[in-house]
Short mmCIF file of C-alpha atoms in Angstrom, two decimals:
data_model
loop_
_atom_site.label_atom_id
_atom_site.label_comp_id
_atom_site.label_asym_id
_atom_site.label_seq_id
_atom_site.Cartn_x
_atom_site.Cartn_y
_atom_site.Cartn_z
CA MET A 1 -14.57 26.87 -23.03
CA GLU A 2 -16.54 25.05 -20.27
CA THR A 3 -15.70 21.66 -19.15
CA ALA A 4 -18.49 19.22 -18.78
CA PRO A 5 -19.43 18.67 -15.20
CA GLU A 6 -18.32 15.12 -13.54
CA PRO A 7 -21.24 12.35 -13.73
CA ALA A 8 -23.07 11.96 -10.49
CA LEU A 9 -22.53 8.65 -8.74
CA GLU A 10 -25.44 6.28 -8.12
CA PRO A 11 -26.57 6.12 -4.76
CA ALA A 12 -25.54 2.74 -3.94
CA GLU A 13 -21.96 4.10 -5.42
CA GLU A 14 -22.31 6.89 -3.26
CA ARG A 15 -22.59 4.97 -0.34
CA ALA A 16 -19.96 2.53 -0.98
CA LEU A 17 -17.66 5.62 -1.23
CA GLU A 18 -18.85 7.02 2.00
CA ARG A 19 -18.20 3.37 3.88
CA ALA A 20 -14.84 3.20 2.02
CA GLY A 21 -13.91 6.55 3.20
CA ALA A 22 -14.62 5.81 6.67
CA VAL A 23 -12.34 3.22 6.38
CA LEU A 24 -9.68 5.01 5.09
CA ALA A 25 -9.62 7.62 7.39
CA ALA A 26 -9.68 5.34 10.29
CA GLU A 27 -6.77 3.35 8.87
CA ALA A 28 -5.06 6.63 7.78
CA ALA A 29 -5.43 8.23 11.25
CA ARG A 30 -3.58 4.31 12.76
CA PHE A 31 -0.59 4.81 10.53
CA ALA A 32 -0.30 8.62 11.21
CA ALA A 33 -0.05 7.96 14.79
CA LEU A 34 2.81 5.44 14.17
CA GLY A 35 4.72 8.38 12.48
CA TRP A 36 4.09 6.41 9.04
CA MET A 37 2.51 9.06 7.61
CA ARG A 38 4.10 12.37 8.03
CA GLY A 39 2.43 15.49 6.95
CA THR A 40 0.46 14.47 3.91
CA SER A 41 2.83 11.43 2.85
CA GLY A 42 1.21 8.14 1.98
CA ASN A 43 -1.59 6.89 0.31
CA LEU A 44 -4.33 3.78 1.13
CA SER A 45 -6.80 2.56 -1.19
CA VAL A 46 -9.85 -0.05 -0.50
CA VAL A 47 -11.87 -2.05 -3.69
CA VAL A 48 -15.02 -0.97 -3.67
CA GLY A 49 -16.08 -2.79 -7.01
CA ARG A 50 -14.46 -5.39 -9.34
CA SER A 51 -16.85 -5.41 -12.52
CA PRO A 52 -15.47 -2.42 -13.50
CA LEU A 53 -12.65 -2.02 -11.15
CA ARG A 54 -13.61 0.75 -8.71
CA LEU A 55 -10.97 1.85 -5.78
CA ALA A 56 -11.47 4.32 -3.27
CA VAL A 57 -8.32 5.90 -2.86
CA THR A 58 -7.47 8.99 -0.20
CA ALA A 59 -7.15 12.15 -1.62
CA SER A 60 -4.06 13.96 -2.36
CA GLY A 61 -2.60 16.94 -0.32
CA LEU A 62 -4.29 16.20 2.80
CA ASP A 63 -2.87 15.27 6.53
CA LYS A 64 -3.50 11.83 7.11
CA GLY A 65 -4.36 12.06 10.22
CA GLU A 66 -7.03 14.45 9.75
CA LEU A 67 -9.13 12.38 6.97
CA THR A 68 -12.77 12.34 7.06
CA ALA A 69 -15.23 9.60 5.20
CA SER A 70 -15.35 12.22 2.37
CA ASP A 71 -11.80 12.63 1.58
CA ALA A 72 -11.89 9.42 -0.54
CA VAL A 73 -12.00 9.82 -4.45
CA LEU A 74 -13.24 6.94 -6.27
CA VAL A 75 -11.00 5.67 -9.04
CA ASP A 76 -11.14 3.37 -12.16
CA GLY A 77 -8.84 0.25 -13.03
CA ASP A 78 -6.07 2.69 -14.26
CA GLY A 79 -6.40 4.86 -11.19
CA ALA A 80 -7.95 7.72 -13.06
CA ALA A 81 -10.53 9.70 -11.25
CA VAL A 82 -14.20 8.49 -11.73
CA SER A 83 -15.77 11.11 -9.50
CA GLY A 84 -14.80 13.91 -6.98
CA GLY A 85 -11.66 15.47 -5.88
CA ARG A 86 -7.86 14.33 -7.10
CA PRO A 87 -6.61 11.51 -6.08
CA SER A 88 -3.06 10.55 -5.18
CA ALA A 89 -0.30 10.82 -8.05
CA GLU A 90 -0.07 6.92 -7.21
CA ALA A 91 -3.55 5.83 -7.33
CA ALA A 92 -2.37 4.18 -10.90
CA LEU A 93 0.09 2.04 -8.76
CA HIS A 94 -2.56 1.23 -6.70
CA ALA A 95 -4.86 0.05 -9.39
CA ARG A 96 -1.93 -1.88 -10.90
CA VAL A 97 -1.51 -3.79 -7.27
CA VAL A 98 -4.97 -4.62 -7.08
CA ARG A 99 -5.13 -5.99 -11.10
CA LEU A 100 -1.69 -8.18 -10.68
CA THR A 101 -2.61 -9.51 -6.99
CA GLY A 102 -6.09 -9.25 -6.64
CA ALA A 103 -5.92 -7.47 -3.05
CA GLY A 104 -8.53 -5.93 -1.91
CA ALA A 105 -6.70 -2.93 0.20
CA VAL A 106 -3.25 -1.24 -0.66
CA VAL A 107 -1.28 0.81 2.04
CA HIS A 108 1.22 2.89 1.31
CA VAL A 109 3.73 4.30 3.73
CA HIS A 110 7.02 6.09 4.01
CA THR A 111 8.86 4.69 6.84
CA VAL A 112 12.36 5.59 7.90
CA ALA A 113 13.14 1.43 8.03
CA ALA A 114 11.78 0.82 4.61
CA VAL A 115 14.14 3.33 3.17
CA ALA A 116 17.32 2.91 5.28
CA VAL A 117 17.18 -0.98 4.62
CA ALA A 118 16.29 -1.13 1.15
CA GLU A 119 19.70 1.30 0.65
CA ARG A 120 21.92 -1.41 2.03
CA ARG A 121 19.87 -4.57 0.35
CA PRO A 122 19.15 -3.37 -3.15
CA ALA A 123 18.78 -6.54 -4.58
CA GLY A 124 16.24 -7.48 -1.68
CA ILE A 125 15.96 -8.12 1.75
CA VAL A 126 15.95 -11.59 3.09
CA PHE A 127 14.35 -12.81 6.30
CA ARG A 128 14.57 -16.39 7.74
CA ASP A 129 14.05 -18.21 11.26
CA LEU A 130 11.69 -15.07 12.64
CA GLU A 131 8.32 -15.84 14.86
CA MET A 132 6.82 -12.88 12.71
CA LEU A 133 7.18 -14.09 9.50
CA LYS A 134 3.72 -16.28 10.59
CA GLY A 135 1.80 -12.79 10.25
CA LEU A 136 2.42 -13.24 6.35
CA GLY A 137 1.59 -17.06 6.36
CA HIS A 138 5.04 -18.59 6.49
CA PRO A 139 6.74 -20.76 8.69
CA ALA A 140 9.12 -19.33 11.47
CA HIS A 141 11.63 -21.71 10.54
CA ASP A 142 13.67 -22.80 7.46
CA GLU A 143 12.55 -21.06 4.92
CA ASP A 144 13.62 -17.65 3.27
CA VAL A 145 11.35 -15.26 2.21
CA THR A 146 12.63 -11.93 0.22
CA LEU A 147 11.02 -8.49 0.29
CA PRO A 148 11.78 -6.92 -2.86
CA VAL A 149 13.29 -3.78 -3.54
CA ILE A 150 12.67 -1.71 -6.62
CA ALA A 151 13.98 1.53 -8.21
CA ASN A 152 11.79 4.53 -7.37
CA SER A 153 10.38 6.42 -10.54
CA GLN A 154 7.50 9.26 -11.02
CA ASP A 155 6.05 7.29 -13.66
CA MET A 156 3.48 4.95 -12.59
CA ALA A 157 3.31 2.76 -15.26
CA ALA A 158 7.06 2.10 -15.24
CA LEU A 159 7.17 1.57 -11.25
CA GLY A 160 4.42 -0.92 -12.20
CA ASP A 161 6.46 -2.70 -14.12
CA ARG A 162 8.89 -3.10 -11.95
CA LEU A 163 6.62 -4.37 -9.06
CA GLU A 164 5.61 -6.90 -11.38
CA ALA A 165 8.92 -7.90 -12.72
CA VAL A 166 9.86 -8.91 -9.06
CA ARG A 167 6.76 -9.94 -7.30
CA ASP A 168 6.90 -12.81 -5.17
CA PRO A 169 3.26 -14.29 -4.59
CA ARG A 170 4.58 -15.20 -1.03
CA MET A 171 5.45 -11.84 -0.04
CA PRO A 172 2.80 -9.05 -0.21
CA ALA A 173 4.73 -6.27 -0.20
CA VAL A 174 7.75 -4.38 -1.90
CA VAL A 175 9.95 -1.67 -0.87
CA VAL A 176 10.48 1.36 -3.20
CA ALA A 177 13.90 2.63 -3.01
CA GLY A 178 14.50 6.04 -1.42
CA HIS A 179 10.68 6.43 -1.10
CA GLY A 180 8.75 3.70 1.11
CA LEU A 181 6.57 0.96 1.34
CA TYR A 182 3.45 -0.83 -0.61
CA VAL A 183 1.69 -3.38 1.47
CA TRP A 184 -1.77 -5.49 0.28
CA GLY A 185 -4.07 -7.91 1.65
CA ALA A 186 -7.48 -9.03 0.97
CA ASP A 187 -9.19 -6.27 2.86
CA ALA A 188 -8.12 -3.15 4.66
CA ARG A 189 -7.33 -4.95 7.80
CA GLN A 190 -4.97 -7.43 6.90
CA ALA A 191 -3.47 -4.94 4.39
CA ARG A 192 -3.24 -3.32 7.89
CA HIS A 193 -1.53 -6.30 9.41
CA HIS A 194 0.46 -6.97 6.47
CA THR A 195 2.15 -3.09 7.17
CA GLU A 196 2.51 -3.72 10.39
CA VAL A 197 4.84 -7.29 10.01
CA VAL A 198 6.83 -6.02 7.43
CA GLN A 199 7.50 -2.84 9.07
CA TRP A 200 8.63 -4.88 12.18
CA LEU A 201 10.89 -6.78 10.19
CA LEU A 202 12.50 -4.05 8.50
CA GLU A 203 12.68 -2.35 12.13
CA LEU A 204 14.76 -5.35 13.25
CA GLU A 205 16.77 -5.73 10.20
CA LEU A 206 17.86 -1.99 10.46
CA ALA A 207 18.53 -2.74 14.38
CA ARG A 208 20.72 -5.74 13.19
CA ARG A 209 22.66 -3.50 11.00
#
């Protein structure tokens, strides 16, 4: 039995997806160069529509340092593909983060520091009295800021429930134990900046211990 072809995107949707794909390719190349998206690991997304919710997500199984503008898949508010290609298996979690936080972009990278520190701080990682906290919108002194840690799962609905249960609106990130780091922001640029700041904090924590 033949399957029905996917519906074609409207021209405006095609253009939006291509623009988003170019952004995702550029951001992925940055993270890959830092060694945070080794091999085909990690995934990125940006919101391209809110009503209904639509995200452009990096396609599954591709080297993140070699993506092009065409290597993005359009998904709906549940992370299911709307048109073209196979999205990351974690697209559903990206969509969940966007629905929970109102973010415009989500970054998922696999860094050694995130996994190593989460092993030592499974209840969450507390930061205080650091200038870099300003990069997350916090004062540099006299305030505790916690980066939550959640247990890993291959079930994106379960993982999303865990993220929702521990999410602190003051911290645009969460560590998935034994897996990596999820970070979000208003757009791809802010999500990248937040990722760089959180990774710096994790590397400092790792160096201290």
